Short mmCIF file of the C-alpha atoms (twelve columns), coordinates in Angstrom:
data_MODEL
# 
_entry.id   MODEL 
# 
loop_
_atom_site.group_PDB 
_atom_site.id 
_atom_site.type_symbol 
_atom_site.label_atom_id 
_atom_site.label_alt_id 
_atom_site.label_comp_id 
_atom_site.label_asym_id 
_atom_site.label_seq_id 
_atom_site.Cartn_x 
_atom_site.Cartn_y 
_atom_site.Cartn_z 
_atom_site.pdbx_PDB_model_num 
ATOM 1   C CA . GLY A 1   -0.050 -0.017 0.039  1 
ATOM 2   C CA . ARG A 2   0.876  3.632  -0.210 1 
ATOM 3   C CA . VAL A 3   3.282  4.801  2.532  1 
ATOM 4   C CA . HIS A 4   1.711  7.177  5.107  1 
ATOM 5   C CA . GLU A 5   1.834  10.813 4.082  1 
ATOM 6   C CA . SER A 6   3.784  10.255 0.920  1 
ATOM 7   C CA . SER A 7   2.239  11.343 -2.326 1 
ATOM 8   C CA . TYR A 8   1.724  8.673  -4.990 1 
ATOM 9   C CA . ASP A 9   4.698  9.975  -6.915 1 
ATOM 10  C CA . GLU A 10  7.071  9.987  -3.929 1 
ATOM 11  C CA . TYR A 11  5.931  6.474  -2.938 1 
ATOM 12  C CA . GLN A 12  6.583  5.269  -6.491 1 
ATOM 13  C CA . ARG A 13  10.007 6.885  -6.451 1 
ATOM 14  C CA . GLY A 14  10.772 4.806  -3.256 1 
ATOM 15  C CA . LEU A 15  9.632  1.641  -4.901 1 
ATOM 16  C CA . ASP A 16  11.621 2.358  -8.044 1 
ATOM 17  C CA . PHE A 17  14.694 3.096  -5.970 1 
ATOM 18  C CA . CYS A 18  14.391 -0.214 -4.127 1 
ATOM 19  C CA . ALA A 19  13.952 -2.144 -7.472 1 
ATOM 20  C CA . ARG A 20  17.043 -0.487 -8.980 1 
ATOM 21  C CA . HIS A 21  19.260 -0.555 -5.845 1 
ATOM 22  C CA . PRO A 22  19.552 -3.833 -3.897 1 
ATOM 23  C CA . LEU A 23  20.857 -3.537 -0.308 1 
ATOM 24  C CA . TRP A 24  24.652 -3.350 0.071  1 
ATOM 25  C CA . LEU A 25  26.025 -6.500 1.618  1 
ATOM 26  C CA . SER A 26  29.472 -5.122 2.241  1 
ATOM 27  C CA . ASN A 27  31.177 -1.904 3.329  1 
ATOM 28  C CA . GLN A 28  31.096 0.765  0.846  1 
ATOM 29  C CA . ASP A 29  33.876 3.360  0.346  1 
ATOM 30  C CA . LEU A 30  31.876 6.415  1.498  1 
ATOM 31  C CA . PRO A 31  33.426 9.662  2.781  1 
ATOM 32  C CA . ILE A 32  33.494 10.581 6.438  1 
ATOM 33  C CA . ILE A 33  32.064 14.102 6.776  1 
ATOM 34  C CA . GLN A 34  31.968 16.632 9.597  1 
ATOM 35  C CA . SER A 35  29.257 18.909 8.242  1 
ATOM 36  C CA . PHE A 36  26.047 18.655 6.141  1 
ATOM 37  C CA . THR A 37  24.170 21.472 4.578  1 
ATOM 38  C CA . ASN A 38  21.016 21.529 2.472  1 
ATOM 39  C CA . SER A 39  20.429 24.812 0.606  1 
ATOM 40  C CA . THR A 40  17.583 23.428 -1.546 1 
ATOM 41  C CA . HIS A 41  13.875 23.253 -1.026 1 
ATOM 42  C CA . HIS A 42  13.982 19.456 -1.299 1 
ATOM 43  C CA . THR A 43  14.882 16.670 1.103  1 
ATOM 44  C CA . LYS A 44  18.580 15.631 1.110  1 
ATOM 45  C CA . SER A 45  20.129 12.811 3.107  1 
ATOM 46  C CA . VAL A 46  23.590 11.218 3.370  1 
ATOM 47  C CA . LEU A 47  25.138 8.035  4.736  1 
ATOM 48  C CA . ILE A 48  28.357 8.100  6.752  1 
ATOM 49  C CA . PRO A 49  30.296 4.839  7.410  1 
ATOM 50  C CA . LEU A 50  30.971 3.474  10.883 1 
ATOM 51  C CA . ASN A 51  33.044 0.475  11.672 1 
ATOM 52  C CA . SER A 52  32.213 -0.781 15.093 1 
ATOM 53  C CA . GLN A 53  29.464 -2.862 16.719 1 
ATOM 54  C CA . ASN A 54  28.889 -0.413 19.492 1 
ATOM 55  C CA . TYR A 55  29.109 3.185  18.450 1 
ATOM 56  C CA . TYR A 56  27.729 6.731  18.934 1 
ATOM 57  C CA . TYR A 57  27.836 10.055 17.052 1 
ATOM 58  C CA . GLU A 58  26.455 13.507 17.764 1 
ATOM 59  C CA . VAL A 59  24.887 16.147 15.527 1 
ATOM 60  C CA . THR A 60  24.637 19.751 16.416 1 
ATOM 61  C CA . ILE A 61  21.831 21.654 14.625 1 
ATOM 62  C CA . LYS A 62  23.561 24.795 13.374 1 
ATOM 63  C CA . SER A 63  20.563 26.265 11.432 1 
ATOM 64  C CA . LEU A 64  17.108 25.172 10.295 1 
ATOM 65  C CA . GLY A 65  15.015 27.133 7.964  1 
ATOM 66  C CA . SER A 66  11.372 27.913 8.367  1 
ATOM 67  C CA . HIS A 67  9.437  24.517 8.385  1 
ATOM 68  C CA . ALA A 68  12.651 22.601 7.870  1 
ATOM 69  C CA . VAL A 69  13.060 19.118 9.480  1 
ATOM 70  C CA . ALA A 70  16.340 17.415 10.426 1 
ATOM 71  C CA . GLY A 71  16.401 13.644 10.730 1 
ATOM 72  C CA . ILE A 72  19.129 11.826 12.665 1 
ATOM 73  C CA . GLY A 73  19.589 8.026  12.802 1 
ATOM 74  C CA . PHE A 74  20.982 4.969  10.942 1 
ATOM 75  C CA . ALA A 75  20.235 3.308  7.649  1 
ATOM 76  C CA . CYS A 76  21.279 0.418  5.440  1 
ATOM 77  C CA . GLY A 77  22.749 1.310  2.001  1 
ATOM 78  C CA . PRO A 78  22.067 2.310  -0.453 1 
ATOM 79  C CA . TYR A 79  19.754 4.997  0.895  1 
ATOM 80  C CA . PRO A 80  17.717 7.473  -1.308 1 
ATOM 81  C CA . ASP A 81  18.904 10.985 -0.752 1 
ATOM 82  C CA . PHE A 82  15.310 12.222 -1.162 1 
ATOM 83  C CA . ARG A 83  14.104 10.569 2.099  1 
ATOM 84  C CA . LEU A 84  14.777 11.380 5.786  1 
ATOM 85  C CA . PRO A 85  16.199 8.741  8.021  1 
ATOM 86  C CA . GLY A 86  13.424 6.422  9.244  1 
ATOM 87  C CA . HIS A 87  11.380 6.923  6.028  1 
ATOM 88  C CA . HIS A 88  12.726 4.119  4.002  1 
ATOM 89  C CA . ARG A 89  13.545 0.466  4.251  1 
ATOM 90  C CA . LEU A 90  15.885 -0.588 7.010  1 
ATOM 91  C CA . SER A 91  16.247 2.890  8.455  1 
ATOM 92  C CA . VAL A 92  15.614 4.557  11.810 1 
ATOM 93  C CA . GLY A 93  15.514 8.171  12.678 1 
ATOM 94  C CA . VAL A 94  14.179 10.808 15.096 1 
ATOM 95  C CA . HIS A 95  12.991 14.130 13.480 1 
ATOM 96  C CA . SER A 96  13.547 17.632 14.763 1 
ATOM 97  C CA . ASP A 97  10.034 19.034 14.177 1 
ATOM 98  C CA . ASP A 98  8.178  16.856 16.539 1 
ATOM 99  C CA . GLY A 99  10.651 14.516 18.211 1 
ATOM 100 C CA . HIS A 100 8.900  11.471 16.729 1 
ATOM 101 C CA . LYS A 101 10.749 8.255  16.000 1 
ATOM 102 C CA . PHE A 102 10.433 6.432  12.675 1 
ATOM 103 C CA . PHE A 103 11.375 2.892  11.557 1 
ATOM 104 C CA . GLU A 104 10.598 2.307  7.915  1 
ATOM 105 C CA . ASN A 105 7.733  4.707  8.311  1 
ATOM 106 C CA . SER A 106 6.821  7.981  6.802  1 
ATOM 107 C CA . PHE A 107 3.345  8.178  8.352  1 
ATOM 108 C CA . GLY A 108 4.209  10.612 11.167 1 
ATOM 109 C CA . GLY A 109 6.175  8.345  13.400 1 
ATOM 110 C CA . ILE A 110 5.642  7.610  17.064 1 
ATOM 111 C CA . SER A 111 5.968  10.100 19.914 1 
ATOM 112 C CA . PHE A 112 9.458  9.785  21.490 1 
ATOM 113 C CA . THR A 113 10.877 13.141 22.796 1 
ATOM 114 C CA . ASP A 114 10.583 16.846 22.587 1 
ATOM 115 C CA . PRO A 115 11.339 18.636 19.242 1 
ATOM 116 C CA . PHE A 116 14.893 19.621 18.517 1 
ATOM 117 C CA . LYS A 117 15.866 23.269 17.708 1 
ATOM 118 C CA . GLN A 118 18.797 25.265 16.548 1 
ATOM 119 C CA . GLY A 119 21.790 24.809 18.937 1 
ATOM 120 C CA . ASP A 120 20.674 21.385 20.237 1 
ATOM 121 C CA . THR A 121 23.158 18.541 20.045 1 
ATOM 122 C CA . ILE A 122 21.496 15.143 19.354 1 
ATOM 123 C CA . GLY A 123 23.348 11.885 19.916 1 
ATOM 124 C CA . VAL A 124 22.565 8.533  18.520 1 
ATOM 125 C CA . GLY A 125 24.079 5.229  19.464 1 
ATOM 126 C CA . TYR A 126 23.880 1.557  18.693 1 
ATOM 127 C CA . ASP A 127 24.550 -0.885 21.491 1 
ATOM 128 C CA . HIS A 128 23.619 -4.550 21.575 1 
ATOM 129 C CA . ASP A 129 20.813 -4.251 18.977 1 
ATOM 130 C CA . ASP A 130 19.354 -1.129 20.611 1 
ATOM 131 C CA . VAL A 131 19.379 2.370  19.091 1 
ATOM 132 C CA . TYR A 132 19.331 5.107  21.792 1 
ATOM 133 C CA . TYR A 133 19.364 8.858  21.654 1 
ATOM 134 C CA . THR A 134 20.730 11.736 23.732 1 
ATOM 135 C CA . LYS A 135 20.028 15.514 23.795 1 
ATOM 136 C CA . ASN A 136 22.534 18.157 24.953 1 
ATOM 137 C CA . GLY A 137 24.564 15.479 26.751 1 
ATOM 138 C CA . ARG A 138 21.571 13.827 28.551 1 
ATOM 139 C CA . PHE A 139 20.379 10.305 27.907 1 
ATOM 140 C CA . ILE A 140 16.833 10.338 26.363 1 
ATOM 141 C CA . GLY A 141 16.354 6.599  26.060 1 
ATOM 142 C CA . ALA A 142 16.254 3.565  23.686 1 
ATOM 143 C CA . ALA A 143 14.086 4.478  20.704 1 
ATOM 144 C CA . PHE A 144 14.325 1.074  18.921 1 
ATOM 145 C CA . GLN A 145 15.177 -2.447 20.018 1 
ATOM 146 C CA . ASP A 146 16.261 -5.375 17.754 1 
ATOM 147 C CA . VAL A 147 16.292 -3.434 14.529 1 
ATOM 148 C CA . LEU A 148 19.017 -3.226 11.890 1 
ATOM 149 C CA . THR A 149 20.352 -6.629 13.114 1 
ATOM 150 C CA . THR A 150 20.583 -8.370 9.727  1 
ATOM 151 C CA . HIS A 151 22.427 -5.799 7.473  1 
ATOM 152 C CA . ARG A 152 25.333 -3.463 7.639  1 
ATOM 153 C CA . PHE A 153 24.196 -0.031 8.501  1 
ATOM 154 C CA . TYR A 154 25.562 3.525  8.429  1 
ATOM 155 C CA . ALA A 155 25.066 6.776  10.278 1 
ATOM 156 C CA . CYS A 156 22.375 8.685  8.293  1 
ATOM 157 C CA . VAL A 157 21.425 12.394 8.507  1 
ATOM 158 C CA . GLY A 158 18.991 14.445 6.424  1 
ATOM 159 C CA . ILE A 159 17.463 17.784 6.155  1 
ATOM 160 C CA . ASP A 160 14.091 18.572 4.509  1 
ATOM 161 C CA . LYS A 161 14.491 22.165 3.148  1 
ATOM 162 C CA . HIS A 162 17.196 24.625 4.285  1 
ATOM 163 C CA . GLY A 163 19.564 23.895 7.166  1 
ATOM 164 C CA . SER A 164 23.045 22.981 8.409  1 
ATOM 165 C CA . LEU A 165 24.308 20.242 10.737 1 
ATOM 166 C CA . ALA A 166 27.769 19.755 12.372 1 
ATOM 167 C CA . LEU A 167 28.664 16.021 12.821 1 
ATOM 168 C CA . ASN A 168 30.952 14.635 15.514 1 
ATOM 169 C CA . PHE A 169 32.252 11.144 15.283 1 
ATOM 170 C CA . GLY A 170 34.643 11.619 18.168 1 
ATOM 171 C CA . GLU A 171 37.012 14.113 16.707 1 
ATOM 172 C CA . THR A 172 36.061 16.368 19.683 1 
ATOM 173 C CA . PRO A 173 34.700 15.330 23.120 1 
ATOM 174 C CA . PHE A 174 31.110 14.227 23.086 1 
ATOM 175 C CA . LEU A 175 28.621 16.095 25.165 1 
ATOM 176 C CA . TYR A 176 27.196 12.743 26.406 1 
ATOM 177 C CA . VAL A 177 29.787 11.076 28.666 1 
ATOM 178 C CA . ASN A 178 29.410 7.401  29.190 1 
ATOM 179 C CA . ASP A 179 32.205 4.842  29.641 1 
ATOM 180 C CA . ASP A 180 30.217 2.295  27.554 1 
ATOM 181 C CA . VAL A 181 30.246 4.584  24.459 1 
ATOM 182 C CA . LYS A 182 32.674 3.266  21.868 1 
ATOM 183 C CA . LEU A 183 34.162 5.325  19.145 1 
ATOM 184 C CA . PRO A 184 34.079 4.032  15.580 1 
ATOM 185 C CA . MET A 185 37.220 2.054  14.853 1 
ATOM 186 C CA . TYR A 186 38.696 4.681  12.525 1 
ATOM 187 C CA . HIS A 187 38.861 7.124  15.500 1 
ATOM 188 C CA . ARG A 188 40.681 4.777  17.862 1 
# 
């Protein structure tokens, strides 16, 4: 059936993408980035590689335009750059506009936390099959359990409309301090 709030055209684009792009079964040579900006009126998302079984990253919202939404999470590749994290197959995300969490769902998600705003730092981690979130250095909670267990996945961020994000994969100290947080292998 049609996916939630998606128009028929967007839903069809998603189906066409899945038909043309099978899931990646191995690590892809993707760049590691520290910032992400969208200066268009369309959704733009990107995957970032991580090489650990227990990892965490943080995203600081530098700017968000009027009615813009940032999505922060994980996704299996390939991932369509026209969908926010959590809106496509094998992806999870929490969105800035309402704090709702999404797993393969573009219907409106499920209530999880307060909305994010400019200046907030949102962390997302994966630990023993759980995906958890932090906000401004404080633990929010586990958003998803036993997801993304069968395929290799990547950090995934996206912005719908204008905005800018700063990404921290451990190059600078995290706001969230927890001895159990492991850095991705390339930062050790």
